[in-house]
Short mmCIF file of C-alpha atoms and ligand atoms in Angstrom, two decimals:
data_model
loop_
_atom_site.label_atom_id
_atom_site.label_comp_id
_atom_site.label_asym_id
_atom_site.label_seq_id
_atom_site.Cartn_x
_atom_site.Cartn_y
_atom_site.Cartn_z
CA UNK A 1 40.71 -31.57 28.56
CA UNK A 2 37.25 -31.09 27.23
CA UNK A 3 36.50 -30.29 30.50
CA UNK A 4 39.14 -28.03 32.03
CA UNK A 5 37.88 -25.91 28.72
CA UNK A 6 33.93 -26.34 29.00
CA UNK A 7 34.29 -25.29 33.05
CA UNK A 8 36.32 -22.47 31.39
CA UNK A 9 33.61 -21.27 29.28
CA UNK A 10 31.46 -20.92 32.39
CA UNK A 11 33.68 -17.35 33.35
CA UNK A 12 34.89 -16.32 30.12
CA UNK A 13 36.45 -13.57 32.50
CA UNK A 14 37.99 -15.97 34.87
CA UNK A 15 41.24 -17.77 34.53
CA UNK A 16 40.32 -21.76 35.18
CA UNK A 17 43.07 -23.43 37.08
CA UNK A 18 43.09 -26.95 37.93
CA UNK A 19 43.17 -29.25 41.58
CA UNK A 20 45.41 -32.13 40.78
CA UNK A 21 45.77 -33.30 44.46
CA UNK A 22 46.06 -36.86 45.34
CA UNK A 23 47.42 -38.05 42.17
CA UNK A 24 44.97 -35.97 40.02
CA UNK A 25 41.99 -37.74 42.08
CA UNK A 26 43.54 -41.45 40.80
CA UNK A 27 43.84 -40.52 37.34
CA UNK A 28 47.51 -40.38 37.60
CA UNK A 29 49.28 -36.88 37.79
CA UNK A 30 52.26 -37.81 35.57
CA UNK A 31 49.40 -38.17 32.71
CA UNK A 32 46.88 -35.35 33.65
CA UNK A 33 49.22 -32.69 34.46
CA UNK A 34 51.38 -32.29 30.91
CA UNK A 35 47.99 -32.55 28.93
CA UNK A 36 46.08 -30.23 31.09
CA UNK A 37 49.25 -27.55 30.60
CA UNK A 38 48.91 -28.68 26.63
CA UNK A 39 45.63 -27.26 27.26
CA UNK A 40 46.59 -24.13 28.27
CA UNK A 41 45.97 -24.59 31.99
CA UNK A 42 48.79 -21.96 33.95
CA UNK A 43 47.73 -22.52 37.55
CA UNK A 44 47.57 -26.08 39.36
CA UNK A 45 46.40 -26.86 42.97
CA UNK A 46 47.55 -29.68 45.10
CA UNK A 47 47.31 -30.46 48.77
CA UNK A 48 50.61 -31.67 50.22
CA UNK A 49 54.30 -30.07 49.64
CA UNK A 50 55.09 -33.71 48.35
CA UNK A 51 52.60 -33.71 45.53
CA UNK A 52 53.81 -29.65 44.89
CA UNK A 53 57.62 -31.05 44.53
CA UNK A 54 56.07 -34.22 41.92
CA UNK A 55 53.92 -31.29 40.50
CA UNK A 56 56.96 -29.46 39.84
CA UNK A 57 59.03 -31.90 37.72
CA UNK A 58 55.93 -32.17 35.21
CA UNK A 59 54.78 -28.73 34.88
CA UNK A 60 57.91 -26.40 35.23
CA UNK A 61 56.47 -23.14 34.39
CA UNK A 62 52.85 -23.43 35.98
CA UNK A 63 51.67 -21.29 39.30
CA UNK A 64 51.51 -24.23 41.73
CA UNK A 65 49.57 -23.83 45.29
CA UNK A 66 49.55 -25.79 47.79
CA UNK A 67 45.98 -26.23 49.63
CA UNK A 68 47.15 -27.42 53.26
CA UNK A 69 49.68 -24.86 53.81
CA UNK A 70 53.17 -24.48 55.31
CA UNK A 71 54.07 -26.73 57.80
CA UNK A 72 56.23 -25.50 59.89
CA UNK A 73 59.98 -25.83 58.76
CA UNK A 74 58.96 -26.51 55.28
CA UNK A 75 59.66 -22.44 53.12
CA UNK A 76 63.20 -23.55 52.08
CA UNK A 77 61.86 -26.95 50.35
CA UNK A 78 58.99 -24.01 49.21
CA UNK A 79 61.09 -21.82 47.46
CA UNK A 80 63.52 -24.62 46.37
CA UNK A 81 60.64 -25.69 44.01
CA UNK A 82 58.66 -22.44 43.36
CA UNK A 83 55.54 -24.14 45.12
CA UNK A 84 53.53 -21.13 46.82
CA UNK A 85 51.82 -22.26 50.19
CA UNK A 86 48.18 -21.38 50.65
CA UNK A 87 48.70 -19.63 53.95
CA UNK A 88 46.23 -20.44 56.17
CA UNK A 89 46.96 -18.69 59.77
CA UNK A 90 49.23 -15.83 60.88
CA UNK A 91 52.14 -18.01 62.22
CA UNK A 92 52.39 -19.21 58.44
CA UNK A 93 52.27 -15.64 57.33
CA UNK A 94 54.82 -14.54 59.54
CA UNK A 95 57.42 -17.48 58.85
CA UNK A 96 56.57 -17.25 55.42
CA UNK A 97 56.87 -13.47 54.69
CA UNK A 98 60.33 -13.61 56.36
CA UNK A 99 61.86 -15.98 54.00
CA UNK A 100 59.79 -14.35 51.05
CA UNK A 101 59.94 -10.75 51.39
CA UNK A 102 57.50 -10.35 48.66
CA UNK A 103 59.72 -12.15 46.41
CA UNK A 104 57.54 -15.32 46.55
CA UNK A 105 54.30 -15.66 45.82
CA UNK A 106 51.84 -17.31 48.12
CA UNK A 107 47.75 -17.39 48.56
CA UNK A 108 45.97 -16.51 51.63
CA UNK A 109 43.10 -19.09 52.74
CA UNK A 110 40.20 -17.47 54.83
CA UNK A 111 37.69 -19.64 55.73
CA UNK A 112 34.02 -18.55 55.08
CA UNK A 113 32.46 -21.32 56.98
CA UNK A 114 33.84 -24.46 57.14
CA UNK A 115 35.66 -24.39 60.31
CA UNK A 116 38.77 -26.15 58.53
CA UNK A 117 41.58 -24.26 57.89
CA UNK A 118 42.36 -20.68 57.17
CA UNK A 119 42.29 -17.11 58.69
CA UNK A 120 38.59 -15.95 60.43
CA UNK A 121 36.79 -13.47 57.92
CA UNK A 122 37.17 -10.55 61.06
CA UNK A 123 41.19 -11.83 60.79
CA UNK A 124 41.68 -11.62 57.43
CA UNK A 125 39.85 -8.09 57.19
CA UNK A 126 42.31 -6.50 60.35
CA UNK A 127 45.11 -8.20 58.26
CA UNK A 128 44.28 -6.18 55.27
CA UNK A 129 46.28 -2.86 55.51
CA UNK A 130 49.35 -5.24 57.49
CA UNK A 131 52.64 -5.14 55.86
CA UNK A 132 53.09 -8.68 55.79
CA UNK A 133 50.52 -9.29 53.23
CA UNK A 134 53.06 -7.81 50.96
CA UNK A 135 56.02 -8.95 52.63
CA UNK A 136 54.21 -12.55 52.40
CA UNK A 137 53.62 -11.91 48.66
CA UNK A 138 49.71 -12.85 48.81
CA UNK A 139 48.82 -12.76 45.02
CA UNK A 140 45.13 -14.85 45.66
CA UNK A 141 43.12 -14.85 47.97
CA UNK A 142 40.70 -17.91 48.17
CA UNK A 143 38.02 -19.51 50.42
CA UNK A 144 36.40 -23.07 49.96
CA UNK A 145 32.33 -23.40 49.65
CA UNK A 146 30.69 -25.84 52.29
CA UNK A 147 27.76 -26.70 49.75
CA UNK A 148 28.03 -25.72 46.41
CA UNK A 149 26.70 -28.88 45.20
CA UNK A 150 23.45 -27.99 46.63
CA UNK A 151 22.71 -24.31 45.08
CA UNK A 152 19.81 -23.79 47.47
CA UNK A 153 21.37 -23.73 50.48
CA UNK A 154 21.64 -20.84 52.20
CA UNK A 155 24.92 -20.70 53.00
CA UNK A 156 26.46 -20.27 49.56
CA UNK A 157 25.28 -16.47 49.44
CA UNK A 158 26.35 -15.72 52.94
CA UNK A 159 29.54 -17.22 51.74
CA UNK A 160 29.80 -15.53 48.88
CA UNK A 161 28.57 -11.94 50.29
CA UNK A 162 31.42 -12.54 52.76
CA UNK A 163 34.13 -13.97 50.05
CA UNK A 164 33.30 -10.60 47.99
CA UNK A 165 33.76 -8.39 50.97
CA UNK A 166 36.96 -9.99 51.67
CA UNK A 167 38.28 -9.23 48.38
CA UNK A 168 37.89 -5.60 47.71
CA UNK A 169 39.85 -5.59 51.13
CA UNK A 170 42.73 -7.30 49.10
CA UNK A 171 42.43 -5.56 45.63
CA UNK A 172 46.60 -6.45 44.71
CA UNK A 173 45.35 -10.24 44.62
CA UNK A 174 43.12 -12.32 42.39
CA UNK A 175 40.49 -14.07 43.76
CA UNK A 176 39.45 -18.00 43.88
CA UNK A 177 36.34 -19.39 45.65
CA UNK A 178 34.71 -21.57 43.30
CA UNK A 179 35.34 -26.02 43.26
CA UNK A 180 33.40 -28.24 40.62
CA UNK A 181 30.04 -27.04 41.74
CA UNK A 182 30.67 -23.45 42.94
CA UNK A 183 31.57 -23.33 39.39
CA UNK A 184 28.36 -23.53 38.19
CA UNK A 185 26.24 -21.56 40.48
CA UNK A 186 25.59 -18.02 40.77
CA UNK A 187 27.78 -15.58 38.91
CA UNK A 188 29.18 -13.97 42.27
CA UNK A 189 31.14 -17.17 42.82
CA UNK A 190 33.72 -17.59 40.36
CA UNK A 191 35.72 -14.26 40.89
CA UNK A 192 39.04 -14.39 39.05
CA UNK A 193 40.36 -18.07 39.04
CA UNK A 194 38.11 -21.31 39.30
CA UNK A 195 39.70 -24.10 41.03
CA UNK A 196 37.85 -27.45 39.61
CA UNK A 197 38.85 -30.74 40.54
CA UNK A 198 36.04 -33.35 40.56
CA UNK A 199 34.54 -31.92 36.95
CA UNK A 200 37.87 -32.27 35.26
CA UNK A 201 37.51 -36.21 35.93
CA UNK A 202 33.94 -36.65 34.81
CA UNK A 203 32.57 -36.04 38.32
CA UNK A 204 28.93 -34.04 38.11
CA UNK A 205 29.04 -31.05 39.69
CA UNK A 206 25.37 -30.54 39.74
CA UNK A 207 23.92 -33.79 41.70
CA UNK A 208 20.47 -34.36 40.90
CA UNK A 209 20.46 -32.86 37.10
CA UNK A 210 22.14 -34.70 33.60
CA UNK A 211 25.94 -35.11 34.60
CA UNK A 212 27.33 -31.89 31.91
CA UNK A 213 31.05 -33.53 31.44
CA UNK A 214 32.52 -35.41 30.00
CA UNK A 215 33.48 -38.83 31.35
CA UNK A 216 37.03 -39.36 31.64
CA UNK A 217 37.60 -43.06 34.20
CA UNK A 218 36.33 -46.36 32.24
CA UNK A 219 37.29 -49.39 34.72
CA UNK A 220 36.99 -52.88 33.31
CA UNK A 221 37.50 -56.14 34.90
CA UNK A 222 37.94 -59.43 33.05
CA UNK A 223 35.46 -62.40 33.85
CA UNK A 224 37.48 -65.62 34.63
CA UNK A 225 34.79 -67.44 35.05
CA UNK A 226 31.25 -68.36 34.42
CA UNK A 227 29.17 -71.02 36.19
CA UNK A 228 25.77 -72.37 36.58
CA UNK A 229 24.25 -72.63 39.93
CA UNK A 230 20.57 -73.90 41.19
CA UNK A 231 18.07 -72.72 43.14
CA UNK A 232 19.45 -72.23 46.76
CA UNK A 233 23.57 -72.62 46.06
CA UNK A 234 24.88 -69.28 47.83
CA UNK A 235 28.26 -67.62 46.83
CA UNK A 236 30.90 -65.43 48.02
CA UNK A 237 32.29 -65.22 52.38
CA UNK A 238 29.34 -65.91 54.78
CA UNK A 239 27.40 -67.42 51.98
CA UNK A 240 25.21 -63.21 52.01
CA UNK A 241 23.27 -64.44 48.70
CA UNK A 242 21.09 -66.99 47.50
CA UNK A 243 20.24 -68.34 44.32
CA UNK A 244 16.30 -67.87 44.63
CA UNK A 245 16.28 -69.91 40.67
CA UNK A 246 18.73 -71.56 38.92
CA UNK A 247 20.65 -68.47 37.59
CA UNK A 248 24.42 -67.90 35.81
CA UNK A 249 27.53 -66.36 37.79
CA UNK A 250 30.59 -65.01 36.45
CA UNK A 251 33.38 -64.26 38.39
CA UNK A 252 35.49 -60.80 38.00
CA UNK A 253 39.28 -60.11 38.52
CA UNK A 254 39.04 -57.48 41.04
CA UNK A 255 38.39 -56.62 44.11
CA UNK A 256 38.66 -54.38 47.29
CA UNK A 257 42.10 -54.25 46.72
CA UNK A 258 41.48 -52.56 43.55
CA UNK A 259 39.92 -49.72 44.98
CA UNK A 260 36.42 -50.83 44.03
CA UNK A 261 34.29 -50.44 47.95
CA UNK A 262 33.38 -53.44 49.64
CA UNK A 263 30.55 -51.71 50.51
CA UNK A 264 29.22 -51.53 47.30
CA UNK A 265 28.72 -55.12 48.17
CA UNK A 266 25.09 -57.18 46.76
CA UNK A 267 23.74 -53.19 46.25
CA UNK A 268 26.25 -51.74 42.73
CA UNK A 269 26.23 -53.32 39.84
CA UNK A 270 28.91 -53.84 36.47
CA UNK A 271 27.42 -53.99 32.73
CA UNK A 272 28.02 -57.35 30.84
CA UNK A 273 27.32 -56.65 26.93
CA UNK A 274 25.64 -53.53 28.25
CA UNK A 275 23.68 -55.61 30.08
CA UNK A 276 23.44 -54.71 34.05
CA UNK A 277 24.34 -57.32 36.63
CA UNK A 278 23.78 -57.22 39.84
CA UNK A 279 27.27 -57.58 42.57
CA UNK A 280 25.72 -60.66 44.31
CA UNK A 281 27.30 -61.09 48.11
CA UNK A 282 30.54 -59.62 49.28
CA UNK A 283 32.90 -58.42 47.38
CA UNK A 284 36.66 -60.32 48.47
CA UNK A 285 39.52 -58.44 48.21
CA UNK A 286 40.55 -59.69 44.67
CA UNK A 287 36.97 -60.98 43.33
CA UNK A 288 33.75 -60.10 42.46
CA UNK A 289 30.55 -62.37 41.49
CA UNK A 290 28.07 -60.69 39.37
CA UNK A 291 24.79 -62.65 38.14
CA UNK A 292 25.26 -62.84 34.33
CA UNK A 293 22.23 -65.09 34.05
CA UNK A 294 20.29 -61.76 31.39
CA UNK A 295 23.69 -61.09 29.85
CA UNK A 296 24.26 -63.43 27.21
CA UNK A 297 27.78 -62.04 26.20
CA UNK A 298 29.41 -62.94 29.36
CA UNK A 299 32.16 -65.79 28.87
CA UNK A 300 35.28 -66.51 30.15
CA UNK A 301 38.28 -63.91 29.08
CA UNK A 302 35.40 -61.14 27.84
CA UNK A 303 35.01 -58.38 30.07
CA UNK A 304 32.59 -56.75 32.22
CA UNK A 305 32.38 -52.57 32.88
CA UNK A 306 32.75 -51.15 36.63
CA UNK A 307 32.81 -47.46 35.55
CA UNK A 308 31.58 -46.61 32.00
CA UNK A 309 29.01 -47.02 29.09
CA UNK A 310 26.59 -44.85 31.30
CA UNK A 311 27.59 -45.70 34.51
CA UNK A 312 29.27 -43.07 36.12
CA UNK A 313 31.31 -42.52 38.71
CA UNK A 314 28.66 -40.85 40.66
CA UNK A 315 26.22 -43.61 40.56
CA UNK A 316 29.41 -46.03 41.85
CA UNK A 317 29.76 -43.96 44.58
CA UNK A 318 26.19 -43.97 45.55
CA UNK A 319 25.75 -47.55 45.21
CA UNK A 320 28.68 -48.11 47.88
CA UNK A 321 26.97 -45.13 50.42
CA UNK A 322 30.05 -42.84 49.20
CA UNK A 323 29.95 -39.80 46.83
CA UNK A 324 32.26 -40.16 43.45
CA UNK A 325 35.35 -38.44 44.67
CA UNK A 326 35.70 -41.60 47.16
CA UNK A 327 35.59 -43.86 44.14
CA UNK A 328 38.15 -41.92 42.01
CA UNK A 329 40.62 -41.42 44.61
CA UNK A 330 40.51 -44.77 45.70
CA UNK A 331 41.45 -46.41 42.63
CA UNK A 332 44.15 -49.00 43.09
CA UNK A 333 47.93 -49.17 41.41
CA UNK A 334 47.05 -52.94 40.72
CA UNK A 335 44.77 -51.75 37.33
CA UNK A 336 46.97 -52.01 33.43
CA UNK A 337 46.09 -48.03 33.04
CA UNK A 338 45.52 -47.04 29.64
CA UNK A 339 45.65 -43.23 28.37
CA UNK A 340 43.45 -42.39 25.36
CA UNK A 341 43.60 -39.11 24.45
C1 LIG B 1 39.62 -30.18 46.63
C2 LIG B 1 39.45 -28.73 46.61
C3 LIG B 1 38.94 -28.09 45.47
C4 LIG B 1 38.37 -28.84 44.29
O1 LIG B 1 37.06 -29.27 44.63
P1 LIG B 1 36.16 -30.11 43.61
O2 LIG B 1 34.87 -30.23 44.34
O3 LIG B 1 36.85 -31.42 43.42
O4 LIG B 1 36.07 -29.35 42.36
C5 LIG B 1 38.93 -26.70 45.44
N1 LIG B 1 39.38 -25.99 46.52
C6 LIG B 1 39.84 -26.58 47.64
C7 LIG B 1 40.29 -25.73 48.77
C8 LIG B 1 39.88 -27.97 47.73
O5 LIG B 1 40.33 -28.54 48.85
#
């Protein structure tokens, strides 16, 4: 919650709303949502109607959008929960503003320059005078930045010069442009509600400078067991390592199965007594071999740390050739979670 309210303080004019989509990136919605409305948070974004409807039971007064729109059928189920659909092309507007009739809220999406989903900027501007923006009940208007994790890049000002164009076209709706990252770049992206996801969860949403928030994951794994090996044993599927002296291996419960990459495979590491070992060979789907031989703590039933004491989510990612977000939302249902609050 620390950081739903430090991202806040970034747009002291700006409402800061939260993405909770797929399962609050692994940190478990049923936990995240209640203590991010505790917090004062009003306006939630998930991606599917399913995770609106599970959305629903926990927060029952919040605004709740959903990013990937209406599919088609879908406005009674909708309206049956209060979710408003992110409307993303004018089939979606029509069918929507039919069963709405400004009664029910909804956002339009336009799409700035990804290519993904939402109305053309020329669209969305020969929509603006239309009846059935009002008849759809369009309250936001938002667009998604390509690369605001890289604040040189070009395109975040031409996005951003279009975004702000867009938006005096629509001046009966609030407007939403800004992730994690678009958070913290130039004032001319955050608008009128910030829509952080990765941040809230310890993600950095500057790469390349001292990770600002907080960290929220810690994954441990407990070491079953420790053994010596010489010079030349090998360990793990296709014997990929060798001992090049005698050195000390302990054994982790978890795996690939867990949610921990495969990839990450004889490159990522875990800390032992805050000691770093190296992942040594492949990584099986419910084990993981880590030399222990500098960390003197390591011992049968003690445990070793996958994400934590320093290292973050971020570096896990990069250590398995993914980015963090990989890493959170892949985070298995086999782990004991604990909440600390
Ligand atoms: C996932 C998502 C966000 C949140 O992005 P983060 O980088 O996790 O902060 C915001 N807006 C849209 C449209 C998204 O799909």
């Amino acid at each position: 919650m620390a950081n739903w309210r430090a991202l806040g303080a970034h747009a002291p004019q700006a409402e800061c709303g939260a993405v909770v989509k797929a399962d609050a990136y692994g940190c478990g919605l049923s936990a995240v949502a209640p203590a991010l409305a505790l917090a004062g948070c009003r306006t939630f974004f998930v991606a599917h109607l399913s995770e609106g409807i599970f959305a629903r039971k926990l927060l029952p007064e919040a605004a709740i959008y959903v990013l990937n729109g209406l599919p088609p059928g879908a406005g009674a189920a909708f309206a049956e929960h209060a979710l408003r659909p992110v409307l993303g092309d004018r089939e979606e507007l029509a069918e929507w503003a039919v069963l709405s009739d400004g009664r029910l809220p909804a956002a339009l999406h336009v799409d700035t320059g990804m290519n993904r989903l939402g109305l053309s900027v020329p669209d969305a501007l020969a929509l603006a005078g239309d009846p059935v923006i009002g008849k759809a009940g369009i309250d936001l208007v938002m667009s998604h930045l390509v690369s605001a994790e890289i604040p040189a890049d070009p395109l975040n000002a031409r996005q951003a010069a279009d975004f702000s164009r867009l938006r005096a076209a629509f001046p009966q709706a609030r407007a939403s442009l800004a992730n994690s990252s678009g958070t913290c770049l130039a004032d001319d992206t955050r608008h009128d509600l910030l829509r952080p996801g990765y941040s809230l969860f310890g993600g950095n949403p500057e790469p390349g400078r001292p990770n600002p928030m907080r960290p929220v994951v810690r994954l441990e794994a407990t070491i079953l067991q420790v053994r010596d090996v010489e010079a030349g044993a090998t360990c793990g599927y296709n014997a990929r390592w060798t001992a090049p002296s005698p050195r000390r291996l302990a054994t982790l419960s978890l795996g690939y199965a867990d949610g921990y990459p495969r990839a990450a495979s004889g490159r990522g590491h875990a800390l032992v007594g805050g000691v770093p070992c190296p992942i040594l060979g492949l990584i099986s789907m419910d084990l993981i071999i880590l030399d222990v031989t500098d960390a003197s703590d390591a011992r049968r039933g003690g445990t070793a740390t996958l994400i934590g004491d320093g290292l973050d989510i971020d570096t896990v990612g990069a250590n398995a050739g993914t980015i963090g977000y990989e890493i959170l939302t892949g985070l298995g249902s086999r782990y004991v979670r604990n909440y600390v609050e």
